[in-house]
GROMACS .gro file of N, CA, C and O in nm:
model
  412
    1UNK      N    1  11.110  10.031  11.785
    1UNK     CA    2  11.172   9.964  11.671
    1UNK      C    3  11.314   9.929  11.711
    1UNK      O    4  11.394  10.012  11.755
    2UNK      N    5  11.338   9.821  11.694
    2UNK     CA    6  11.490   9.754  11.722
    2UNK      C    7  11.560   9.690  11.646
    2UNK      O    8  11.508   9.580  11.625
    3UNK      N    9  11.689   9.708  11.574
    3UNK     CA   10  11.745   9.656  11.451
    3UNK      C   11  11.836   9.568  11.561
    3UNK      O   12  11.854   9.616  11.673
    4UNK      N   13  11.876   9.472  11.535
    4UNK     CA   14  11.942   9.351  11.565
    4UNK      C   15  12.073   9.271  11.440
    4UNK      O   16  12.020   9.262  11.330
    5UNK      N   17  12.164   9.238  11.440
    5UNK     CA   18  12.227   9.151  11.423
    5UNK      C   19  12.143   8.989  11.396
    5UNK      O   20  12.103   8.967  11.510
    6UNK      N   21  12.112   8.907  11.339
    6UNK     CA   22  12.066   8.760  11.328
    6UNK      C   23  12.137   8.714  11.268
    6UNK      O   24  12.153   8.749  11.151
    7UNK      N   25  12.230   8.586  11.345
    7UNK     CA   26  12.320   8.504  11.265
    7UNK      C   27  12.196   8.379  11.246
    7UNK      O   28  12.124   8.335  11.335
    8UNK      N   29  12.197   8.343  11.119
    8UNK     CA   30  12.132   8.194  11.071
    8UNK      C   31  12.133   8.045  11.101
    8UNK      O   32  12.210   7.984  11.027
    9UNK      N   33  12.086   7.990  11.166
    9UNK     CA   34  12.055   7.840  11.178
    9UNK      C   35  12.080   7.833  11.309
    9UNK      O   36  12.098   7.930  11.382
   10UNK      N   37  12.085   7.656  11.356
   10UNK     CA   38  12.126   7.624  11.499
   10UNK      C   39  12.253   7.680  11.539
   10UNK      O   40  12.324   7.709  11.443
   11UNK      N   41  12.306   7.705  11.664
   11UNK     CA   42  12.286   7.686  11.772
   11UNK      C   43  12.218   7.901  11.771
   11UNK      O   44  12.164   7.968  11.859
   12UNK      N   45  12.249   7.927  11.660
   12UNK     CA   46  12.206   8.089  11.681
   12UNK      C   47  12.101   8.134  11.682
   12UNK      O   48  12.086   8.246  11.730
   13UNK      N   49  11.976   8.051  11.623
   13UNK     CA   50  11.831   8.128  11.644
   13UNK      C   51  11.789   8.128  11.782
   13UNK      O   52  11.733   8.219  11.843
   14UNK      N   53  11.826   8.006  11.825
   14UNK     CA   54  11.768   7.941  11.963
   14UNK      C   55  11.799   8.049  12.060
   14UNK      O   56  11.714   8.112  12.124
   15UNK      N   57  11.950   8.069  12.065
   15UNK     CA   58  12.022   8.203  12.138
   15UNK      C   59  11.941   8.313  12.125
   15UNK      O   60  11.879   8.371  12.214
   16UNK      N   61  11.949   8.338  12.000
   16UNK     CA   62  11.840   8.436  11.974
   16UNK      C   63  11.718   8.447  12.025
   16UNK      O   64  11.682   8.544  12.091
   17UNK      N   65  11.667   8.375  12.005
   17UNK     CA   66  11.517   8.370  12.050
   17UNK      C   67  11.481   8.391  12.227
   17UNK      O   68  11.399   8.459  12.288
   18UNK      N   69  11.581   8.302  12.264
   18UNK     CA   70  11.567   8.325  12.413
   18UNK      C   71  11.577   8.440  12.488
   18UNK      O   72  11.514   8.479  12.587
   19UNK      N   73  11.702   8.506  12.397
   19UNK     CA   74  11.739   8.617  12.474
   19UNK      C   75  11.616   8.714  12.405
   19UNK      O   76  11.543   8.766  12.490
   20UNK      N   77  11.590   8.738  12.294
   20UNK     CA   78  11.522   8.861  12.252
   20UNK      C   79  11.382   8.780  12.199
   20UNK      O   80  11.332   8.849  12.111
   21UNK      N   81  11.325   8.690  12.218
   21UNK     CA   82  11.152   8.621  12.165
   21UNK      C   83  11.153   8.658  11.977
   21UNK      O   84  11.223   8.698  11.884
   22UNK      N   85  11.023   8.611  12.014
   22UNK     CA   86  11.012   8.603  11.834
   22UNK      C   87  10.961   8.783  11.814
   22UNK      O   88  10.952   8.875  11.895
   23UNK      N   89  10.933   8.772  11.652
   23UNK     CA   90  10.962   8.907  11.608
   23UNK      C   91  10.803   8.923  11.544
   23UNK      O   92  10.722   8.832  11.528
   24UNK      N   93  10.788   9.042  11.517
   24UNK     CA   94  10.653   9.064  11.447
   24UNK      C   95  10.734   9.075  11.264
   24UNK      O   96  10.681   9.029  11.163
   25UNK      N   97  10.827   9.126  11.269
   25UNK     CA   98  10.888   9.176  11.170
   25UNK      C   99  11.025   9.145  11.099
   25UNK      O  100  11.114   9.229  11.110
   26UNK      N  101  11.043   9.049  11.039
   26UNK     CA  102  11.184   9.027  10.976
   26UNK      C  103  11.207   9.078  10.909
   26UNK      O  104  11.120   9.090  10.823
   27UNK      N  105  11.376   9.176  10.878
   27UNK     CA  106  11.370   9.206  10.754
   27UNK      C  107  11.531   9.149  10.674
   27UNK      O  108  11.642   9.135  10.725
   28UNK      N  109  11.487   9.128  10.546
   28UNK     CA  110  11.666   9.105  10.464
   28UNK      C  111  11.642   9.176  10.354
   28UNK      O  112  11.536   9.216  10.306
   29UNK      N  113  11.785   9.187  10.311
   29UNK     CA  114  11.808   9.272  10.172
   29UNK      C  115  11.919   9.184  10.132
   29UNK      O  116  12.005   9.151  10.214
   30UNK      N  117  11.921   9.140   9.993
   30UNK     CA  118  11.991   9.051   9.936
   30UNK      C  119  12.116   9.015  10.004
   30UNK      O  120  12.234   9.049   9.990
   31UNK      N  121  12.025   8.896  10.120
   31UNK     CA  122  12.110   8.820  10.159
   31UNK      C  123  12.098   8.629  10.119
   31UNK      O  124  12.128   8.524  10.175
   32UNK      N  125  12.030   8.675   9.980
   32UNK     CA  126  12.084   8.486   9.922
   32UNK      C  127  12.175   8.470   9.841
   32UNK      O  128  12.156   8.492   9.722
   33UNK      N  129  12.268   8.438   9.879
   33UNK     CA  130  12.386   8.418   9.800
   33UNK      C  131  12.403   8.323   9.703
   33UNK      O  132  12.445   8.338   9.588
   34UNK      N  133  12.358   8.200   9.773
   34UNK     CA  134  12.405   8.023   9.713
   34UNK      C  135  12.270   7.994   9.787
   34UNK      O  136  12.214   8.061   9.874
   35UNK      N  137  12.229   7.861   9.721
   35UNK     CA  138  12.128   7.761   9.757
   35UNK      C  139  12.138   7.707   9.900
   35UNK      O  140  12.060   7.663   9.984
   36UNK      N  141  12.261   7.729   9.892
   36UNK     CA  142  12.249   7.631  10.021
   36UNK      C  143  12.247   7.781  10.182
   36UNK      O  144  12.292   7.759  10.295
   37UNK      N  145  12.219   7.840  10.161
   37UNK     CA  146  12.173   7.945  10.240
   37UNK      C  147  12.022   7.936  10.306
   37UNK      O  148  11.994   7.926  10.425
   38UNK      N  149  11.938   7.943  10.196
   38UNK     CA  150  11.787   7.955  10.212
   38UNK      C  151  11.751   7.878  10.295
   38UNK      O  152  11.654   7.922  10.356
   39UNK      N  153  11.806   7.714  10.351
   39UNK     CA  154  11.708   7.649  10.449
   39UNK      C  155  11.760   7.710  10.562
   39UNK      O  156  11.676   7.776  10.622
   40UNK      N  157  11.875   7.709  10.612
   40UNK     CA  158  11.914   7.807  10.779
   40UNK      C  159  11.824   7.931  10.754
   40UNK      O  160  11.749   7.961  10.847
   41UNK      N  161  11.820   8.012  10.635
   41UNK     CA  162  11.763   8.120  10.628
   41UNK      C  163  11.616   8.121  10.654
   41UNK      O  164  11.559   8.201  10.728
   42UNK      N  165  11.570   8.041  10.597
   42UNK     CA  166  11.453   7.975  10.626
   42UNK      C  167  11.377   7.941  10.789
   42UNK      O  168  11.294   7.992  10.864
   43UNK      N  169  11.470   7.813  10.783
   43UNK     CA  170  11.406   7.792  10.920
   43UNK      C  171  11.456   7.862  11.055
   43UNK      O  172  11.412   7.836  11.167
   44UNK      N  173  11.570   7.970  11.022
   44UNK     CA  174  11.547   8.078  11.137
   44UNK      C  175  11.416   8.207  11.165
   44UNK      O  176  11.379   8.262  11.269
   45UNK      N  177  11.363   8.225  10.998
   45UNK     CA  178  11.254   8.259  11.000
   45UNK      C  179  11.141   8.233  11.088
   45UNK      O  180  11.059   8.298  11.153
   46UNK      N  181  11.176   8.086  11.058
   46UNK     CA  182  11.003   8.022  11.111
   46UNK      C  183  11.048   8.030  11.256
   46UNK      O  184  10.982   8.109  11.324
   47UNK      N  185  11.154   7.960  11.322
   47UNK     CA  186  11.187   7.967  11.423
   47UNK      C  187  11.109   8.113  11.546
   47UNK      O  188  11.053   8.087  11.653
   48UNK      N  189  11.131   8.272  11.482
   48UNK     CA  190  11.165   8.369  11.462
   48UNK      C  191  11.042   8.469  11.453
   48UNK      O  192  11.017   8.577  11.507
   49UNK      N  193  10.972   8.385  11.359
   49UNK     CA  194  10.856   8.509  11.351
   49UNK      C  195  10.712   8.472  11.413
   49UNK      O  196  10.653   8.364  11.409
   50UNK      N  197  10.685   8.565  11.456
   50UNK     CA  198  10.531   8.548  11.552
   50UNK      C  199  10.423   8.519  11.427
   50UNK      O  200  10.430   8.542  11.307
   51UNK      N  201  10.342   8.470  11.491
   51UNK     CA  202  10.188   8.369  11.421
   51UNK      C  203  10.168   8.480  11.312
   51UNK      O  204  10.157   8.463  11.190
   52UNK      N  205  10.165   8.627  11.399
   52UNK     CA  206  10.126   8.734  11.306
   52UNK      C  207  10.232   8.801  11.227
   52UNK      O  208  10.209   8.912  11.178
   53UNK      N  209  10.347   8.744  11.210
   53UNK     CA  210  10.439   8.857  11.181
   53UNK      C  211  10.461   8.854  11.038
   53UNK      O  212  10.365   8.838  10.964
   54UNK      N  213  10.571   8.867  10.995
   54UNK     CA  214  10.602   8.871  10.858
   54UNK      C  215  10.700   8.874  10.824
   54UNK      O  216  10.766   8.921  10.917
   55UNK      N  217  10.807   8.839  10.687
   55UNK     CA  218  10.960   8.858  10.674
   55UNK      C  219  10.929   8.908  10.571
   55UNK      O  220  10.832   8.857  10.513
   56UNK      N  221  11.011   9.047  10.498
   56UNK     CA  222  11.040   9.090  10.408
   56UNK      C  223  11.169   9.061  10.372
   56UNK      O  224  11.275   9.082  10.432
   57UNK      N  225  11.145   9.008  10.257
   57UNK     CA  226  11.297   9.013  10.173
   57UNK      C  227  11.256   9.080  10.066
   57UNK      O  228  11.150   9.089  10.004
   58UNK      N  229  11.415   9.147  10.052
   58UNK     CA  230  11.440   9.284   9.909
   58UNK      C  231  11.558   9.186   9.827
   58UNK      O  232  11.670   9.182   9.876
   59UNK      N  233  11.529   9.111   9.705
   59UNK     CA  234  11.595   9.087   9.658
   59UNK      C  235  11.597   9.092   9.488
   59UNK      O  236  11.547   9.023   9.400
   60UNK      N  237  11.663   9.186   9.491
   60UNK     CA  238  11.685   9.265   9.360
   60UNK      C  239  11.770   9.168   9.267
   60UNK      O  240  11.734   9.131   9.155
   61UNK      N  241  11.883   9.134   9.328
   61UNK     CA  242  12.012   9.070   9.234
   61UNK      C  243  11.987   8.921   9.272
   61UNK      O  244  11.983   8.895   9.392
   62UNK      N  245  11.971   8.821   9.182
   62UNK     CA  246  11.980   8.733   9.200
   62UNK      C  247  12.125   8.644   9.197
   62UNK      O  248  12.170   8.586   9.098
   63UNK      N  249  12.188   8.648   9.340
   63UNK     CA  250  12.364   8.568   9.301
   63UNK      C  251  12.316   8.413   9.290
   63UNK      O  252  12.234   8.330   9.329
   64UNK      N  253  12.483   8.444   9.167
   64UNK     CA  254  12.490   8.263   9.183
   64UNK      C  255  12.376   8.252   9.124
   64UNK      O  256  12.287   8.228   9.205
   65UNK      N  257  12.326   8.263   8.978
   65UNK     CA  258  12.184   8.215   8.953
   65UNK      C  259  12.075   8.130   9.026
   65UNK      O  260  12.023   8.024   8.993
   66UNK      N  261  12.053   8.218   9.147
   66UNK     CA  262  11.927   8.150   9.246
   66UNK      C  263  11.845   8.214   9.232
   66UNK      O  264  11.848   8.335   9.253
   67UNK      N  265  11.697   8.117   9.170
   67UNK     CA  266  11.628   8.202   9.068
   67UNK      C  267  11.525   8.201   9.208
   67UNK      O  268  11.578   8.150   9.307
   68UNK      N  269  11.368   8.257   9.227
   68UNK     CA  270  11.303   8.352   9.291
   68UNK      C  271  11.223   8.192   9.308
   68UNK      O  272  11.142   8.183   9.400
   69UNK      N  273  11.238   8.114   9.252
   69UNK     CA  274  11.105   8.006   9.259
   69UNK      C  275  11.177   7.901   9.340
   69UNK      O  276  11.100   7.816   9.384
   70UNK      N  277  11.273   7.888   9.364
   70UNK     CA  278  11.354   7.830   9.505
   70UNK      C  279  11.372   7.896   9.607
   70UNK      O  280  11.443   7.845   9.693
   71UNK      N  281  11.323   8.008   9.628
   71UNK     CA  282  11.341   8.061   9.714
   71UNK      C  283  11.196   8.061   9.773
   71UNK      O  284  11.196   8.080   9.895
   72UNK      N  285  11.048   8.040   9.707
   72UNK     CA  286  10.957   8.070   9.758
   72UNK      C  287  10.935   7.940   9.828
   72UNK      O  288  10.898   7.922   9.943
   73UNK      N  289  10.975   7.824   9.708
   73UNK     CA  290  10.939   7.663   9.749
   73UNK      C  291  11.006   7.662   9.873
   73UNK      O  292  10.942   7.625   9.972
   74UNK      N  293  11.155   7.705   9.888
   74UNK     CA  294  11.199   7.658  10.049
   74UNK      C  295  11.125   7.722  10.158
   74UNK      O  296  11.127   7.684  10.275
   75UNK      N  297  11.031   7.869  10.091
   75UNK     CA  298  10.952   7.913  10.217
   75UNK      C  299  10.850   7.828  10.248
   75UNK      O  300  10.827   7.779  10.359
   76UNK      N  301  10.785   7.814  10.139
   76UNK     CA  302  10.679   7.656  10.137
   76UNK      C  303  10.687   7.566  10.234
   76UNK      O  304  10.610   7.567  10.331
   77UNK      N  305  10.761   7.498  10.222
   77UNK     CA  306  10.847   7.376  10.324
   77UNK      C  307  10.897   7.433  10.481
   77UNK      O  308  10.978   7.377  10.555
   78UNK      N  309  10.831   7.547  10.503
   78UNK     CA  310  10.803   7.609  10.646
   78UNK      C  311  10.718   7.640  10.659
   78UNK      O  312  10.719   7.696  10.769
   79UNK      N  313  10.564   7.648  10.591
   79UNK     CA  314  10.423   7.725  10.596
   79UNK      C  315  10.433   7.825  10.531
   79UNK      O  316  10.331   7.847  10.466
   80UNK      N  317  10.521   7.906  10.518
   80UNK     CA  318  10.538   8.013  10.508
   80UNK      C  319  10.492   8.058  10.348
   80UNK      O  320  10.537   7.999  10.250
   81UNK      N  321  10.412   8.151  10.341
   81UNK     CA  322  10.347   8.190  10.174
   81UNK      C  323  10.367   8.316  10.169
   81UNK      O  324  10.365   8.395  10.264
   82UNK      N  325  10.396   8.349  10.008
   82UNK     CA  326  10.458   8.434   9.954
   82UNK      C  327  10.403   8.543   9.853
   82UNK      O  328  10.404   8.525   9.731
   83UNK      N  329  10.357   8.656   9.913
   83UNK     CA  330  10.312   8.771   9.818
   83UNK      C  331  10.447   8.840   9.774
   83UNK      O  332  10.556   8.841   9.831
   84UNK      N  333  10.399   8.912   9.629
   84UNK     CA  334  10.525   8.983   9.581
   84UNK      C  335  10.422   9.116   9.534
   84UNK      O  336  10.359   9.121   9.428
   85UNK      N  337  10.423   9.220   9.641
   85UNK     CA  338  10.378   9.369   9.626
   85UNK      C  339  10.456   9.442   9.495
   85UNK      O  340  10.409   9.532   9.426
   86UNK      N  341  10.584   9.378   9.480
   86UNK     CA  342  10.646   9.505   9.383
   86UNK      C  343  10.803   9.410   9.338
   86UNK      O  344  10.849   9.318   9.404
   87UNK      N  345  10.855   9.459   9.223
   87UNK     CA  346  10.925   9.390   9.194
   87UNK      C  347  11.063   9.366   9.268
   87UNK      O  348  11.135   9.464   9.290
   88UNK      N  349  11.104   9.235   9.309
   88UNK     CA  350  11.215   9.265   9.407
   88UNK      C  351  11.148   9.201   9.559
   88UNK      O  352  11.208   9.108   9.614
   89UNK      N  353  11.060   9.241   9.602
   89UNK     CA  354  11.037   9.252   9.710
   89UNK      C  355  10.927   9.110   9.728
   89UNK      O  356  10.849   9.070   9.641
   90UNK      N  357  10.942   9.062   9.835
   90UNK     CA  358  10.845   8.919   9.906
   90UNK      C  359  10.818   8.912   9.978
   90UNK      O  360  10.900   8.860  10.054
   91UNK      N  361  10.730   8.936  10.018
   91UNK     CA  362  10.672   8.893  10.207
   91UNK      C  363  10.601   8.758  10.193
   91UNK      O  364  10.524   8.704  10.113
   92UNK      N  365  10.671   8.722  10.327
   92UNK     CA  366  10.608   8.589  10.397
   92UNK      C  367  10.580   8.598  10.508
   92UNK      O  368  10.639   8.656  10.600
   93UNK      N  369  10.434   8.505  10.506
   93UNK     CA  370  10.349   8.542  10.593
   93UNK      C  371  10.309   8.364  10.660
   93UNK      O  372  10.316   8.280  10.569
   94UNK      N  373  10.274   8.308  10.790
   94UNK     CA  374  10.192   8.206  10.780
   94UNK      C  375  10.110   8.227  10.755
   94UNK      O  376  10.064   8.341  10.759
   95UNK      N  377  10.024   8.078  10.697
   95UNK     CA  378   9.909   8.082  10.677
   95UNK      C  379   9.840   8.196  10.564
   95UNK      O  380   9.720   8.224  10.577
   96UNK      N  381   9.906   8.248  10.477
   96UNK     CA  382   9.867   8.336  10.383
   96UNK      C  383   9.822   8.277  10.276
   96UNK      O  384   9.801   8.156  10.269
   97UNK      N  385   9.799   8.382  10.158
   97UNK     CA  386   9.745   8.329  10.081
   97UNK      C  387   9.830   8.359   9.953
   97UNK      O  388   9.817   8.461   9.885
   98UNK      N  389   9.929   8.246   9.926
   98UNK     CA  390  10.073   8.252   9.772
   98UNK      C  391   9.998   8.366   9.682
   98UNK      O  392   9.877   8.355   9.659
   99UNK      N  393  10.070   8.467   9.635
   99UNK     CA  394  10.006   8.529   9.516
   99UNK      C  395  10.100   8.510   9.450
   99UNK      O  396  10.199   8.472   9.513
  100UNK      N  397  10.114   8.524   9.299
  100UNK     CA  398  10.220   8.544   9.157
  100UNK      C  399  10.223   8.706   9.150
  100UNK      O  400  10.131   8.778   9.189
  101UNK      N  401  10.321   8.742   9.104
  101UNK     CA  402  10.313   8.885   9.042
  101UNK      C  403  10.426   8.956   9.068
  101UNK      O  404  10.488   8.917   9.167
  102UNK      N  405  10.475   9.059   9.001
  102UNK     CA  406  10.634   9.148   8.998
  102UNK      C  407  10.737   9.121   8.995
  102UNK      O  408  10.839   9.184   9.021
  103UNK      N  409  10.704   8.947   8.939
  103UNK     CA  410  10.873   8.930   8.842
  103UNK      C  411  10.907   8.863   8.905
  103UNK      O  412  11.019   8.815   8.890
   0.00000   0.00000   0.00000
């Protein structure tokens, strides 16, 4: 298990990626601040995570009223689909299958 530093968008995923490959496992904890976050946030994801992997985000507080349904649509607009196990919490997965549920 290896915790890492990930700065968001170009020229840093790429860096990233080269030096350390893609991940089975992303994780964040309320790191959406503003709208305009989620697409770097986003497409360092996709960039980022293996065919099989997954990103968990823990996002409890919603800043800056950025409500939970912009946040799934911008995963959308990467493949990326969105179960919610528990309230707060989202995994994205490719190729999954969107569920509704825990707020």
């Amino acid at each position: 298990l290896d915790c890492r530093q990930l700065l968001w968008g170009s020229p840093h995923m790429e860096k990233y990626l080269k030096v350390h490959g893609q991940s089975d496992t992303i994780l964040g904890a309320d790191v959406i601040y503003t709208e305009t976050s989620i697409k770097p946030l986003f497409d360092t994801v996709a960039c980022l995570l293996k065919p099989d992997g997954q990103f968990i985000l823990s996002r409890v507080n919603k800043w800056n009223g950025v409500e939970n349904e912009v946040v799934i649509e911008a995963a959308k607009a990467q493949k990326l689909y969105c179960t919610r196990p528990s309230e707060g919490i989202f995994v994205f997965r490719w190729n999954g299958v969107e569920e509704s549920g825990g707020g």
